[in-house]
Amino acid sequence: MLRRCEGLPLAIVAVSGVLATKGKNRIDEWEMVHQSLGVELEGEDRFKNVKKVLSLSYDDLPSHLKSCFMYLSIFPSEHLIERMRLIRLWIAEGFVEEKEGKTLEEVAEGYLNQLFNRSLLQVAGTTIDGQVKMCRIHDLSREIVLSKSTSQNFVAIANQQHRRWPENVRRLSVDKSLGNVREKFSQLRSLLMFGVVDLPSNSSVLSLFSGGLRLLKVLDLRGTPLESFPNEITKLFHLRYLSLRNTKVKMLPSYIGKLQNLETLDLKQTHVTELPVEILKLQRLRHLLVYRIRSSLWQFIGRDWEAKPAKKVCH
């Protein structure tokens, strides 16, 4: 197997990740992988062969992990991914299956560890106590996941390059600019923005999409130059995940209580200093992240309200 990986470290790591999931005493399982490698590594293009090996790692994933892995294509190249952000997004997307005796967060953590063990994800940063804080996906692995997600119409990427949109886009990642977004997305379920600075001055973000976001579950406007809470958001009954992190939003309206399905509300690094009492109407809220700045020091007025069995706990 090492010889067939042609000495390329990424290919060796990818194959070892596949083998680690097989029974140590199951010669037949190892032989199946060995035979698959023989087919995948035919040809002369070494990088092409590595991609084929990584594709084998993807094909070996169970169905629920395939969705979680393909979701990584929604993040821009070389983007560091926060572990808890990814877990909350997976939950909001409905990728995480319920298991008796475990919270959804604990189940999603197990998914993440499986991707680490298979070397499909890399650790990019840890906390003081050694817990994974940030992760990343290798460029070659990202090419694989982009190819898979594109062929299955799983994620559409909007960047500065002109492109023709596929029909029924369900997940849209906007990278840097909204200039190329001029379509109606009637089936859109998720909208994430990365480094977007060209929002309209009136903050009517959703009006850009011609009212086609009624089915939206995930809305991540992190880092955009928003100055006020977009009123259109309260019409998104199915919304589960809302991030206004690192925007200039100063207050939440009382009608935030209309978002009955909201599970995550991220207000970190905003100018919000008070929460309306209507926040208590959000009975499905699992994560409330918010703090404000005073005298150049971080003053926590709340952090992560994480759902636990039969109660909510503030860490």
PDB file of C-alpha atoms in Angstrom:
ATOM      1  CA  MET A   1       0.000   0.000   0.000  1.00  0.00           C
ATOM      2  CA  LEU A   2       2.867   2.363   0.784  1.00  0.00           C
ATOM      3  CA  ARG A   3       4.448   1.643  -2.577  1.00  0.00           C
ATOM      4  CA  ARG A   4       1.176   2.341  -4.364  1.00  0.00           C
ATOM      5  CA  CYS A   5       0.855   5.669  -2.524  1.00  0.00           C
ATOM      6  CA  GLU A   6       4.092   6.613  -4.319  1.00  0.00           C
ATOM      7  CA  GLY A   7       5.651   8.014  -1.162  1.00  0.00           C
ATOM      8  CA  LEU A   8       3.328  11.020  -1.068  1.00  0.00           C
ATOM      9  CA  PRO A   9       2.594  11.845   2.618  1.00  0.00           C
ATOM     10  CA  LEU A  10      -0.968  13.071   2.071  1.00  0.00           C
ATOM     11  CA  ALA A  11      -1.901   9.893   0.204  1.00  0.00           C
ATOM     12  CA  ILE A  12      -0.314   7.706   2.907  1.00  0.00           C
ATOM     13  CA  VAL A  13      -2.180   9.549   5.647  1.00  0.00           C
ATOM     14  CA  ALA A  14      -5.454   9.302   3.738  1.00  0.00           C
ATOM     15  CA  VAL A  15      -5.064   5.555   3.210  1.00  0.00           C
ATOM     16  CA  SER A  16      -4.073   4.973   6.841  1.00  0.00           C
ATOM     17  CA  GLY A  17      -7.217   6.848   7.855  1.00  0.00           C
ATOM     18  CA  VAL A  18      -9.290   4.387   5.829  1.00  0.00           C
ATOM     19  CA  LEU A  19      -7.449   1.361   7.240  1.00  0.00           C
ATOM     20  CA  ALA A  20      -7.885   2.610  10.810  1.00  0.00           C
ATOM     21  CA  THR A  21     -11.639   2.076  10.477  1.00  0.00           C
ATOM     22  CA  LYS A  22     -11.279  -1.565   9.387  1.00  0.00           C
ATOM     23  CA  GLY A  23     -11.132  -4.566  11.667  1.00  0.00           C
ATOM     24  CA  LYS A  24      -7.556  -5.489  12.553  1.00  0.00           C
ATOM     25  CA  ASN A  25      -8.323  -9.183  12.120  1.00  0.00           C
ATOM     26  CA  ARG A  26     -10.416  -8.800   8.966  1.00  0.00           C
ATOM     27  CA  ILE A  27      -8.006  -9.654   6.178  1.00  0.00           C
ATOM     28  CA  ASP A  28     -10.831  -9.487   3.651  1.00  0.00           C
ATOM     29  CA  GLU A  29     -11.553  -5.820   4.480  1.00  0.00           C
ATOM     30  CA  TRP A  30      -7.886  -4.858   4.108  1.00  0.00           C
ATOM     31  CA  GLU A  31      -7.699  -6.804   0.863  1.00  0.00           C
ATOM     32  CA  MET A  32     -10.681  -4.879  -0.526  1.00  0.00           C
ATOM     33  CA  VAL A  33      -8.911  -1.591   0.224  1.00  0.00           C
ATOM     34  CA  HIS A  34      -5.717  -2.954  -1.321  1.00  0.00           C
ATOM     35  CA  GLN A  35      -7.517  -3.917  -4.520  1.00  0.00           C
ATOM     36  CA  SER A  36      -9.264  -0.544  -4.681  1.00  0.00           C
ATOM     37  CA  LEU A  37      -5.911   1.211  -4.406  1.00  0.00           C
ATOM     38  CA  GLY A  38      -4.607  -0.827  -7.298  1.00  0.00           C
ATOM     39  CA  VAL A  39      -7.372   0.554  -9.491  1.00  0.00           C
ATOM     40  CA  GLU A  40      -7.219   4.102  -8.150  1.00  0.00           C
ATOM     41  CA  LEU A  41      -3.460   4.499  -8.607  1.00  0.00           C
ATOM     42  CA  GLU A  42      -3.251   3.535 -12.250  1.00  0.00           C
ATOM     43  CA  GLY A  43      -1.852   6.343 -14.425  1.00  0.00           C
ATOM     44  CA  GLU A  44       1.159   8.629 -14.417  1.00  0.00           C
ATOM     45  CA  ASP A  45      -0.111  11.895 -12.950  1.00  0.00           C
ATOM     46  CA  ARG A  46       0.986  11.693  -9.323  1.00  0.00           C
ATOM     47  CA  PHE A  47      -1.278  14.425  -7.995  1.00  0.00           C
ATOM     48  CA  LYS A  48      -4.162  12.964  -9.929  1.00  0.00           C
ATOM     49  CA  ASN A  49      -3.438   9.656  -8.220  1.00  0.00           C
ATOM     50  CA  VAL A  50      -3.419  11.310  -4.793  1.00  0.00           C
ATOM     51  CA  LYS A  51      -6.826  12.812  -5.535  1.00  0.00           C
ATOM     52  CA  LYS A  52      -8.090   9.368  -6.428  1.00  0.00           C
ATOM     53  CA  VAL A  53      -6.842   7.999  -3.110  1.00  0.00           C
ATOM     54  CA  LEU A  54      -8.532  10.853  -1.244  1.00  0.00           C
ATOM     55  CA  SER A  55     -11.676  10.157  -3.235  1.00  0.00           C
ATOM     56  CA  LEU A  56     -11.467   6.572  -1.977  1.00  0.00           C
ATOM     57  CA  SER A  57     -11.403   7.942   1.589  1.00  0.00           C
ATOM     58  CA  TYR A  58     -14.596   9.860   0.840  1.00  0.00           C
ATOM     59  CA  ASP A  59     -16.305   6.867  -0.776  1.00  0.00           C
ATOM     60  CA  ASP A  60     -15.560   4.808   2.343  1.00  0.00           C
ATOM     61  CA  LEU A  61     -17.452   7.243   4.590  1.00  0.00           C
ATOM     62  CA  PRO A  62     -20.898   6.321   5.974  1.00  0.00           C
ATOM     63  CA  SER A  63     -23.712   8.411   4.471  1.00  0.00           C
ATOM     64  CA  HIS A  64     -24.092  10.812   7.422  1.00  0.00           C
ATOM     65  CA  LEU A  65     -20.377  11.639   7.374  1.00  0.00           C
ATOM     66  CA  LYS A  66     -20.437  12.239   3.619  1.00  0.00           C
ATOM     67  CA  SER A  67     -22.887  15.109   4.131  1.00  0.00           C
ATOM     68  CA  CYS A  68     -20.775  16.533   6.965  1.00  0.00           C
ATOM     69  CA  PHE A  69     -17.615  16.282   4.865  1.00  0.00           C
ATOM     70  CA  MET A  70     -19.179  17.815   1.738  1.00  0.00           C
ATOM     71  CA  TYR A  71     -20.378  20.715   3.890  1.00  0.00           C
ATOM     72  CA  LEU A  72     -16.744  21.772   4.322  1.00  0.00           C
ATOM     73  CA  SER A  73     -16.827  23.033   0.728  1.00  0.00           C
ATOM     74  CA  ILE A  74     -18.944  25.948   1.926  1.00  0.00           C
ATOM     75  CA  PHE A  75     -15.838  27.503   3.540  1.00  0.00           C
ATOM     76  CA  PRO A  76     -13.340  29.440   1.347  1.00  0.00           C
ATOM     77  CA  SER A  77      -9.913  28.038   0.548  1.00  0.00           C
ATOM     78  CA  GLU A  78      -7.433  28.133   3.467  1.00  0.00           C
ATOM     79  CA  HIS A  79     -10.230  29.272   5.802  1.00  0.00           C
ATOM     80  CA  LEU A  80      -9.716  28.198   9.412  1.00  0.00           C
ATOM     81  CA  ILE A  81     -12.898  26.584  10.679  1.00  0.00           C
ATOM     82  CA  GLU A  82     -13.950  26.948  14.303  1.00  0.00           C
ATOM     83  CA  ARG A  83     -14.825  23.597  15.786  1.00  0.00           C
ATOM     84  CA  MET A  84     -17.983  24.722  17.603  1.00  0.00           C
ATOM     85  CA  ARG A  85     -19.149  26.791  14.656  1.00  0.00           C
ATOM     86  CA  LEU A  86     -18.982  23.709  12.456  1.00  0.00           C
ATOM     87  CA  ILE A  87     -20.827  21.593  15.022  1.00  0.00           C
ATOM     88  CA  ARG A  88     -23.642  24.138  15.347  1.00  0.00           C
ATOM     89  CA  LEU A  89     -23.951  24.426  11.577  1.00  0.00           C
ATOM     90  CA  TRP A  90     -24.137  20.650  11.173  1.00  0.00           C
ATOM     91  CA  ILE A  91     -26.919  20.524  13.759  1.00  0.00           C
ATOM     92  CA  ALA A  92     -28.841  23.357  12.093  1.00  0.00           C
ATOM     93  CA  GLU A  93     -28.533  21.608   8.724  1.00  0.00           C
ATOM     94  CA  GLY A  94     -30.023  18.430  10.170  1.00  0.00           C
ATOM     95  CA  PHE A  95     -26.946  16.275   9.551  1.00  0.00           C
ATOM     96  CA  VAL A  96     -26.649  15.083  13.161  1.00  0.00           C
ATOM     97  CA  GLU A  97     -28.682  12.056  14.205  1.00  0.00           C
ATOM     98  CA  GLU A  98     -30.185  11.831  17.685  1.00  0.00           C
ATOM     99  CA  LYS A  99     -28.715   9.190  19.980  1.00  0.00           C
ATOM    100  CA  GLU A 100     -30.158   8.181  23.316  1.00  0.00           C
ATOM    101  CA  GLY A 101     -28.181   9.522  26.258  1.00  0.00           C
ATOM    102  CA  LYS A 102     -26.227  12.045  24.171  1.00  0.00           C
ATOM    103  CA  THR A 103     -26.822  15.646  23.181  1.00  0.00           C
ATOM    104  CA  LEU A 104     -26.666  16.553  19.516  1.00  0.00           C
ATOM    105  CA  GLU A 105     -23.442  18.419  20.245  1.00  0.00           C
ATOM    106  CA  GLU A 106     -21.843  15.265  21.650  1.00  0.00           C
ATOM    107  CA  VAL A 107     -22.929  13.227  18.627  1.00  0.00           C
ATOM    108  CA  ALA A 108     -21.544  15.898  16.262  1.00  0.00           C
ATOM    109  CA  GLU A 109     -18.282  15.873  18.224  1.00  0.00           C
ATOM    110  CA  GLY A 110     -18.039  12.170  17.438  1.00  0.00           C
ATOM    111  CA  TYR A 111     -18.534  12.903  13.746  1.00  0.00           C
ATOM    112  CA  LEU A 112     -15.750  15.461  13.869  1.00  0.00           C
ATOM    113  CA  ASN A 113     -13.384  13.014  15.560  1.00  0.00           C
ATOM    114  CA  GLN A 114     -14.080  10.424  12.861  1.00  0.00           C
ATOM    115  CA  LEU A 115     -13.063  12.911  10.171  1.00  0.00           C
ATOM    116  CA  PHE A 116      -9.894  13.693  12.146  1.00  0.00           C
ATOM    117  CA  ASN A 117      -9.119   9.985  12.533  1.00  0.00           C
ATOM    118  CA  ARG A 118      -9.516   9.482   8.792  1.00  0.00           C
ATOM    119  CA  SER A 119      -7.207  12.469   8.174  1.00  0.00           C
ATOM    120  CA  LEU A 120      -9.863  14.235   6.129  1.00  0.00           C
ATOM    121  CA  LEU A 121      -9.646  17.172   8.539  1.00  0.00           C
ATOM    122  CA  GLN A 122      -6.539  18.654  10.132  1.00  0.00           C
ATOM    123  CA  VAL A 123      -6.161  20.298  13.526  1.00  0.00           C
ATOM    124  CA  ALA A 124      -5.211  23.975  13.098  1.00  0.00           C
ATOM    125  CA  GLY A 125      -5.367  25.219  16.687  1.00  0.00           C
ATOM    126  CA  THR A 126      -6.036  24.010  20.225  1.00  0.00           C
ATOM    127  CA  THR A 127      -7.088  25.488  23.556  1.00  0.00           C
ATOM    128  CA  ILE A 128      -4.834  25.615  26.610  1.00  0.00           C
ATOM    129  CA  ASP A 129      -6.144  22.240  27.775  1.00  0.00           C
ATOM    130  CA  GLY A 130      -5.466  20.637  24.394  1.00  0.00           C
ATOM    131  CA  GLN A 131      -9.013  20.630  23.026  1.00  0.00           C
ATOM    132  CA  VAL A 132      -9.397  21.237  19.296  1.00  0.00           C
ATOM    133  CA  LYS A 133     -10.406  24.830  18.652  1.00  0.00           C
ATOM    134  CA  MET A 134      -9.734  25.322  14.941  1.00  0.00           C
ATOM    135  CA  CYS A 135      -9.471  22.925  12.037  1.00  0.00           C
ATOM    136  CA  ARG A 136      -8.747  23.114   8.321  1.00  0.00           C
ATOM    137  CA  ILE A 137      -9.046  21.020   5.196  1.00  0.00           C
ATOM    138  CA  HIS A 138      -6.045  20.340   2.970  1.00  0.00           C
ATOM    139  CA  ASP A 139      -6.182  21.942  -0.481  1.00  0.00           C
ATOM    140  CA  LEU A 140      -6.212  18.566  -2.255  1.00  0.00           C
ATOM    141  CA  SER A 141      -8.962  17.286   0.022  1.00  0.00           C
ATOM    142  CA  ARG A 142     -10.887  20.471  -0.659  1.00  0.00           C
ATOM    143  CA  GLU A 143     -10.663  19.842  -4.391  1.00  0.00           C
ATOM    144  CA  ILE A 144     -12.252  16.443  -3.808  1.00  0.00           C
ATOM    145  CA  VAL A 145     -15.027  17.815  -1.635  1.00  0.00           C
ATOM    146  CA  LEU A 146     -15.693  20.669  -4.075  1.00  0.00           C
ATOM    147  CA  SER A 147     -15.975  18.197  -6.923  1.00  0.00           C
ATOM    148  CA  LYS A 148     -18.379  15.994  -4.963  1.00  0.00           C
ATOM    149  CA  SER A 149     -20.550  18.856  -3.716  1.00  0.00           C
ATOM    150  CA  THR A 150     -20.728  20.448  -7.180  1.00  0.00           C
ATOM    151  CA  SER A 151     -21.682  17.221  -8.938  1.00  0.00           C
ATOM    152  CA  GLN A 152     -24.429  16.615  -6.374  1.00  0.00           C
ATOM    153  CA  ASN A 153     -25.589  20.262  -6.330  1.00  0.00           C
ATOM    154  CA  PHE A 154     -24.834  20.293  -2.603  1.00  0.00           C
ATOM    155  CA  VAL A 155     -23.210  23.759  -2.382  1.00  0.00           C
ATOM    156  CA  ALA A 156     -22.938  26.687  -4.814  1.00  0.00           C
ATOM    157  CA  ILE A 157     -20.011  29.116  -4.466  1.00  0.00           C
ATOM    158  CA  ALA A 158     -20.481  32.797  -5.392  1.00  0.00           C
ATOM    159  CA  ASN A 159     -17.188  34.580  -5.940  1.00  0.00           C
ATOM    160  CA  GLN A 160     -15.848  37.280  -8.221  1.00  0.00           C
ATOM    161  CA  GLN A 161     -15.730  34.918 -11.192  1.00  0.00           C
ATOM    162  CA  HIS A 162     -18.796  34.872 -13.420  1.00  0.00           C
ATOM    163  CA  ARG A 163     -20.696  31.637 -13.336  1.00  0.00           C
ATOM    164  CA  ARG A 164     -23.965  30.077 -14.338  1.00  0.00           C
ATOM    165  CA  TRP A 165     -25.991  28.919 -11.375  1.00  0.00           C
ATOM    166  CA  PRO A 166     -27.395  25.398 -11.211  1.00  0.00           C
ATOM    167  CA  GLU A 167     -31.128  24.968 -10.725  1.00  0.00           C
ATOM    168  CA  ASN A 168     -32.536  24.701  -7.211  1.00  0.00           C
ATOM    169  CA  VAL A 169     -29.502  25.962  -5.280  1.00  0.00           C
ATOM    170  CA  ARG A 170     -29.916  24.841  -1.670  1.00  0.00           C
ATOM    171  CA  ARG A 171     -26.740  26.123  -0.044  1.00  0.00           C
ATOM    172  CA  LEU A 172     -24.950  29.288  -1.121  1.00  0.00           C
ATOM    173  CA  SER A 173     -21.513  30.458   0.007  1.00  0.00           C
ATOM    174  CA  VAL A 174     -20.749  34.097  -0.893  1.00  0.00           C
ATOM    175  CA  ASP A 175     -17.028  34.835  -0.999  1.00  0.00           C
ATOM    176  CA  LYS A 176     -15.928  38.486  -0.898  1.00  0.00           C
ATOM    177  CA  SER A 177     -18.646  40.095  -3.030  1.00  0.00           C
ATOM    178  CA  LEU A 178     -22.391  40.014  -3.706  1.00  0.00           C
ATOM    179  CA  GLY A 179     -21.809  41.447  -7.187  1.00  0.00           C
ATOM    180  CA  ASN A 180     -22.297  38.082  -8.880  1.00  0.00           C
ATOM    181  CA  VAL A 181     -25.518  37.233  -7.038  1.00  0.00           C
ATOM    182  CA  ARG A 182     -28.430  38.244  -9.228  1.00  0.00           C
ATOM    183  CA  GLU A 183     -30.659  35.199  -9.083  1.00  0.00           C
ATOM    184  CA  LYS A 184     -33.825  34.015  -7.375  1.00  0.00           C
ATOM    185  CA  PHE A 185     -33.087  31.177  -4.974  1.00  0.00           C
ATOM    186  CA  SER A 186     -36.523  29.849  -4.140  1.00  0.00           C
ATOM    187  CA  GLN A 187     -35.155  26.602  -2.674  1.00  0.00           C
ATOM    188  CA  LEU A 188     -32.276  28.097  -0.695  1.00  0.00           C
ATOM    189  CA  ARG A 189     -31.788  26.538   2.747  1.00  0.00           C
ATOM    190  CA  SER A 190     -28.451  28.051   3.781  1.00  0.00           C
ATOM    191  CA  LEU A 191     -26.702  31.358   3.098  1.00  0.00           C
ATOM    192  CA  LEU A 192     -23.211  32.068   4.431  1.00  0.00           C
ATOM    193  CA  MET A 193     -21.078  35.132   3.676  1.00  0.00           C
ATOM    194  CA  PHE A 194     -17.298  35.369   3.968  1.00  0.00           C
ATOM    195  CA  GLY A 195     -15.515  38.720   3.768  1.00  0.00           C
ATOM    196  CA  VAL A 196     -18.444  40.470   2.070  1.00  0.00           C
ATOM    197  CA  VAL A 197     -18.188  44.271   2.302  1.00  0.00           C
ATOM    198  CA  ASP A 198     -20.588  45.432  -0.420  1.00  0.00           C
ATOM    199  CA  LEU A 199     -23.915  45.119   1.393  1.00  0.00           C
ATOM    200  CA  PRO A 200     -26.581  47.734   0.556  1.00  0.00           C
ATOM    201  CA  SER A 201     -26.596  50.760   2.849  1.00  0.00           C
ATOM    202  CA  ASN A 202     -30.161  50.128   4.023  1.00  0.00           C
ATOM    203  CA  SER A 203     -29.188  46.681   5.347  1.00  0.00           C
ATOM    204  CA  SER A 204     -31.920  45.032   3.279  1.00  0.00           C
ATOM    205  CA  VAL A 205     -29.811  41.950   2.815  1.00  0.00           C
ATOM    206  CA  LEU A 206     -32.577  39.513   1.998  1.00  0.00           C
ATOM    207  CA  SER A 207     -34.204  41.822  -0.549  1.00  0.00           C
ATOM    208  CA  LEU A 208     -31.285  41.019  -2.852  1.00  0.00           C
ATOM    209  CA  PHE A 209     -32.697  37.551  -3.261  1.00  0.00           C
ATOM    210  CA  SER A 210     -36.170  38.598  -4.459  1.00  0.00           C
ATOM    211  CA  GLY A 211     -37.999  37.135  -1.489  1.00  0.00           C
ATOM    212  CA  GLY A 212     -36.720  33.646  -2.202  1.00  0.00           C
ATOM    213  CA  LEU A 213     -35.457  32.809   1.272  1.00  0.00           C
ATOM    214  CA  ARG A 214     -38.621  31.662   3.031  1.00  0.00           C
ATOM    215  CA  LEU A 215     -37.167  28.154   3.491  1.00  0.00           C
ATOM    216  CA  LEU A 216     -33.862  29.381   4.936  1.00  0.00           C
ATOM    217  CA  LYS A 217     -32.493  27.440   7.921  1.00  0.00           C
ATOM    218  CA  VAL A 218     -28.993  28.941   8.172  1.00  0.00           C
ATOM    219  CA  LEU A 219     -28.099  32.627   7.803  1.00  0.00           C
ATOM    220  CA  ASP A 220     -24.511  33.590   8.592  1.00  0.00           C
ATOM    221  CA  LEU A 221     -23.739  37.300   8.054  1.00  0.00           C
ATOM    222  CA  ARG A 222     -20.532  37.263  10.100  1.00  0.00           C
ATOM    223  CA  GLY A 223     -18.180  40.155   9.381  1.00  0.00           C
ATOM    224  CA  THR A 224     -20.510  42.033   7.041  1.00  0.00           C
ATOM    225  CA  PRO A 225     -20.932  45.817   7.501  1.00  0.00           C
ATOM    226  CA  LEU A 226     -24.457  45.553   8.903  1.00  0.00           C
ATOM    227  CA  GLU A 227     -25.476  48.452  11.155  1.00  0.00           C
ATOM    228  CA  SER A 228     -29.013  47.386  12.026  1.00  0.00           C
ATOM    229  CA  PHE A 229     -30.979  44.184  12.361  1.00  0.00           C
ATOM    230  CA  PRO A 230     -32.534  43.274   8.960  1.00  0.00           C
ATOM    231  CA  ASN A 231     -36.312  43.293   9.419  1.00  0.00           C
ATOM    232  CA  GLU A 232     -36.763  40.602   6.768  1.00  0.00           C
ATOM    233  CA  ILE A 233     -35.131  38.042   9.055  1.00  0.00           C
ATOM    234  CA  THR A 234     -38.245  37.783  11.230  1.00  0.00           C
ATOM    235  CA  LYS A 235     -40.125  36.340   8.236  1.00  0.00           C
ATOM    236  CA  LEU A 236     -37.804  33.331   8.174  1.00  0.00           C
ATOM    237  CA  PHE A 237     -39.913  30.954  10.243  1.00  0.00           C
ATOM    238  CA  HIS A 238     -37.683  27.935   9.559  1.00  0.00           C
ATOM    239  CA  LEU A 239     -34.460  29.722  10.588  1.00  0.00           C
ATOM    240  CA  ARG A 240     -32.351  27.642  12.992  1.00  0.00           C
ATOM    241  CA  TYR A 241     -28.987  29.384  12.876  1.00  0.00           C
ATOM    242  CA  LEU A 242     -28.403  33.148  12.823  1.00  0.00           C
ATOM    243  CA  SER A 243     -24.970  34.758  13.108  1.00  0.00           C
ATOM    244  CA  LEU A 244     -24.435  38.520  13.205  1.00  0.00           C
ATOM    245  CA  ARG A 245     -20.985  38.163  14.741  1.00  0.00           C
ATOM    246  CA  ASN A 246     -18.510  40.986  14.157  1.00  0.00           C
ATOM    247  CA  THR A 247     -21.134  43.322  12.670  1.00  0.00           C
ATOM    248  CA  LYS A 248     -22.167  46.809  13.838  1.00  0.00           C
ATOM    249  CA  VAL A 249     -25.668  45.780  14.896  1.00  0.00           C
ATOM    250  CA  LYS A 250     -26.576  47.658  18.088  1.00  0.00           C
ATOM    251  CA  MET A 251     -29.874  46.140  19.178  1.00  0.00           C
ATOM    252  CA  LEU A 252     -32.232  43.241  18.713  1.00  0.00           C
ATOM    253  CA  PRO A 253     -35.880  44.071  17.978  1.00  0.00           C
ATOM    254  CA  SER A 254     -38.655  42.693  20.162  1.00  0.00           C
ATOM    255  CA  TYR A 255     -39.990  40.706  17.221  1.00  0.00           C
ATOM    256  CA  ILE A 256     -36.957  38.412  17.439  1.00  0.00           C
ATOM    257  CA  GLY A 257     -39.436  36.239  19.331  1.00  0.00           C
ATOM    258  CA  LYS A 258     -41.056  35.262  16.023  1.00  0.00           C
ATOM    259  CA  LEU A 259     -38.133  32.984  15.187  1.00  0.00           C
ATOM    260  CA  GLN A 260     -39.644  30.012  16.974  1.00  0.00           C
ATOM    261  CA  ASN A 261     -37.253  27.459  15.435  1.00  0.00           C
ATOM    262  CA  LEU A 262     -34.038  29.356  16.186  1.00  0.00           C
ATOM    263  CA  GLU A 263     -31.385  27.147  17.830  1.00  0.00           C
ATOM    264  CA  THR A 264     -28.230  29.287  17.583  1.00  0.00           C
ATOM    265  CA  LEU A 265     -27.992  33.082  17.934  1.00  0.00           C
ATOM    266  CA  ASP A 266     -24.445  34.420  17.612  1.00  0.00           C
ATOM    267  CA  LEU A 267     -24.011  38.075  18.611  1.00  0.00           C
ATOM    268  CA  LYS A 268     -20.337  38.014  19.579  1.00  0.00           C
ATOM    269  CA  GLN A 269     -18.343  41.153  18.787  1.00  0.00           C
ATOM    270  CA  THR A 270     -21.472  43.154  17.959  1.00  0.00           C
ATOM    271  CA  HIS A 271     -22.597  46.352  19.722  1.00  0.00           C
ATOM    272  CA  VAL A 272     -25.595  44.671  21.352  1.00  0.00           C
ATOM    273  CA  THR A 273     -25.651  45.469  25.088  1.00  0.00           C
ATOM    274  CA  GLU A 274     -29.188  44.406  25.998  1.00  0.00           C
ATOM    275  CA  LEU A 275     -31.416  41.519  25.030  1.00  0.00           C
ATOM    276  CA  PRO A 276     -35.184  42.037  24.687  1.00  0.00           C
ATOM    277  CA  VAL A 277     -37.383  40.012  27.040  1.00  0.00           C
ATOM    278  CA  GLU A 278     -38.893  38.369  23.957  1.00  0.00           C
ATOM    279  CA  ILE A 279     -35.709  36.297  23.736  1.00  0.00           C
ATOM    280  CA  LEU A 280     -37.446  34.017  26.248  1.00  0.00           C
ATOM    281  CA  LYS A 281     -39.969  33.052  23.581  1.00  0.00           C
ATOM    282  CA  LEU A 282     -37.256  31.187  21.693  1.00  0.00           C
ATOM    283  CA  GLN A 283     -37.971  27.834  23.293  1.00  0.00           C
ATOM    284  CA  ARG A 284     -35.707  25.867  20.937  1.00  0.00           C
ATOM    285  CA  LEU A 285     -32.649  28.083  21.481  1.00  0.00           C
ATOM    286  CA  ARG A 286     -29.616  25.918  22.271  1.00  0.00           C
ATOM    287  CA  HIS A 287     -26.759  28.414  21.912  1.00  0.00           C
ATOM    288  CA  LEU A 288     -26.799  32.113  22.772  1.00  0.00           C
ATOM    289  CA  LEU A 289     -23.398  33.724  22.235  1.00  0.00           C
ATOM    290  CA  VAL A 290     -22.976  37.376  23.139  1.00  0.00           C
ATOM    291  CA  TYR A 291     -20.495  39.721  24.797  1.00  0.00           C
ATOM    292  CA  ARG A 292     -19.653  43.407  24.599  1.00  0.00           C
ATOM    293  CA  ILE A 293     -16.573  45.594  25.038  1.00  0.00           C
ATOM    294  CA  ARG A 294     -16.064  48.156  27.786  1.00  0.00           C
ATOM    295  CA  SER A 295     -12.872  50.155  28.421  1.00  0.00           C
ATOM    296  CA  SER A 296     -10.895  47.987  25.993  1.00  0.00           C
ATOM    297  CA  LEU A 297     -11.567  44.915  28.143  1.00  0.00           C
ATOM    298  CA  TRP A 298     -13.871  42.025  27.262  1.00  0.00           C
ATOM    299  CA  GLN A 299     -16.892  42.103  29.554  1.00  0.00           C
ATOM    300  CA  PHE A 300     -18.975  38.970  29.285  1.00  0.00           C
ATOM    301  CA  ILE A 301     -22.715  39.552  29.576  1.00  0.00           C
ATOM    302  CA  GLY A 302     -23.361  36.008  28.393  1.00  0.00           C
ATOM    303  CA  ARG A 303     -21.630  33.335  26.464  1.00  0.00           C
ATOM    304  CA  ASP A 304     -22.740  29.920  25.295  1.00  0.00           C
ATOM    305  CA  TRP A 305     -26.075  28.639  26.541  1.00  0.00           C
ATOM    306  CA  GLU A 306     -25.727  24.985  25.636  1.00  0.00           C
ATOM    307  CA  ALA A 307     -28.685  22.638  25.752  1.00  0.00           C
ATOM    308  CA  LYS A 308     -28.294  19.706  28.125  1.00  0.00           C
ATOM    309  CA  PRO A 309     -30.856  17.038  28.988  1.00  0.00           C
ATOM    310  CA  ALA A 310     -33.827  18.664  30.739  1.00  0.00           C
ATOM    311  CA  LYS A 311     -32.084  21.995  31.329  1.00  0.00           C
ATOM    312  CA  LYS A 312     -29.939  24.783  29.910  1.00  0.00           C
ATOM    313  CA  VAL A 313     -26.534  25.463  31.316  1.00  0.00           C
ATOM    314  CA  CYS A 314     -24.523  28.670  31.035  1.00  0.00           C
ATOM    315  CA  HIS A 315     -20.748  28.142  30.737  1.00  0.00           C
TER     316      HIS A 315
END
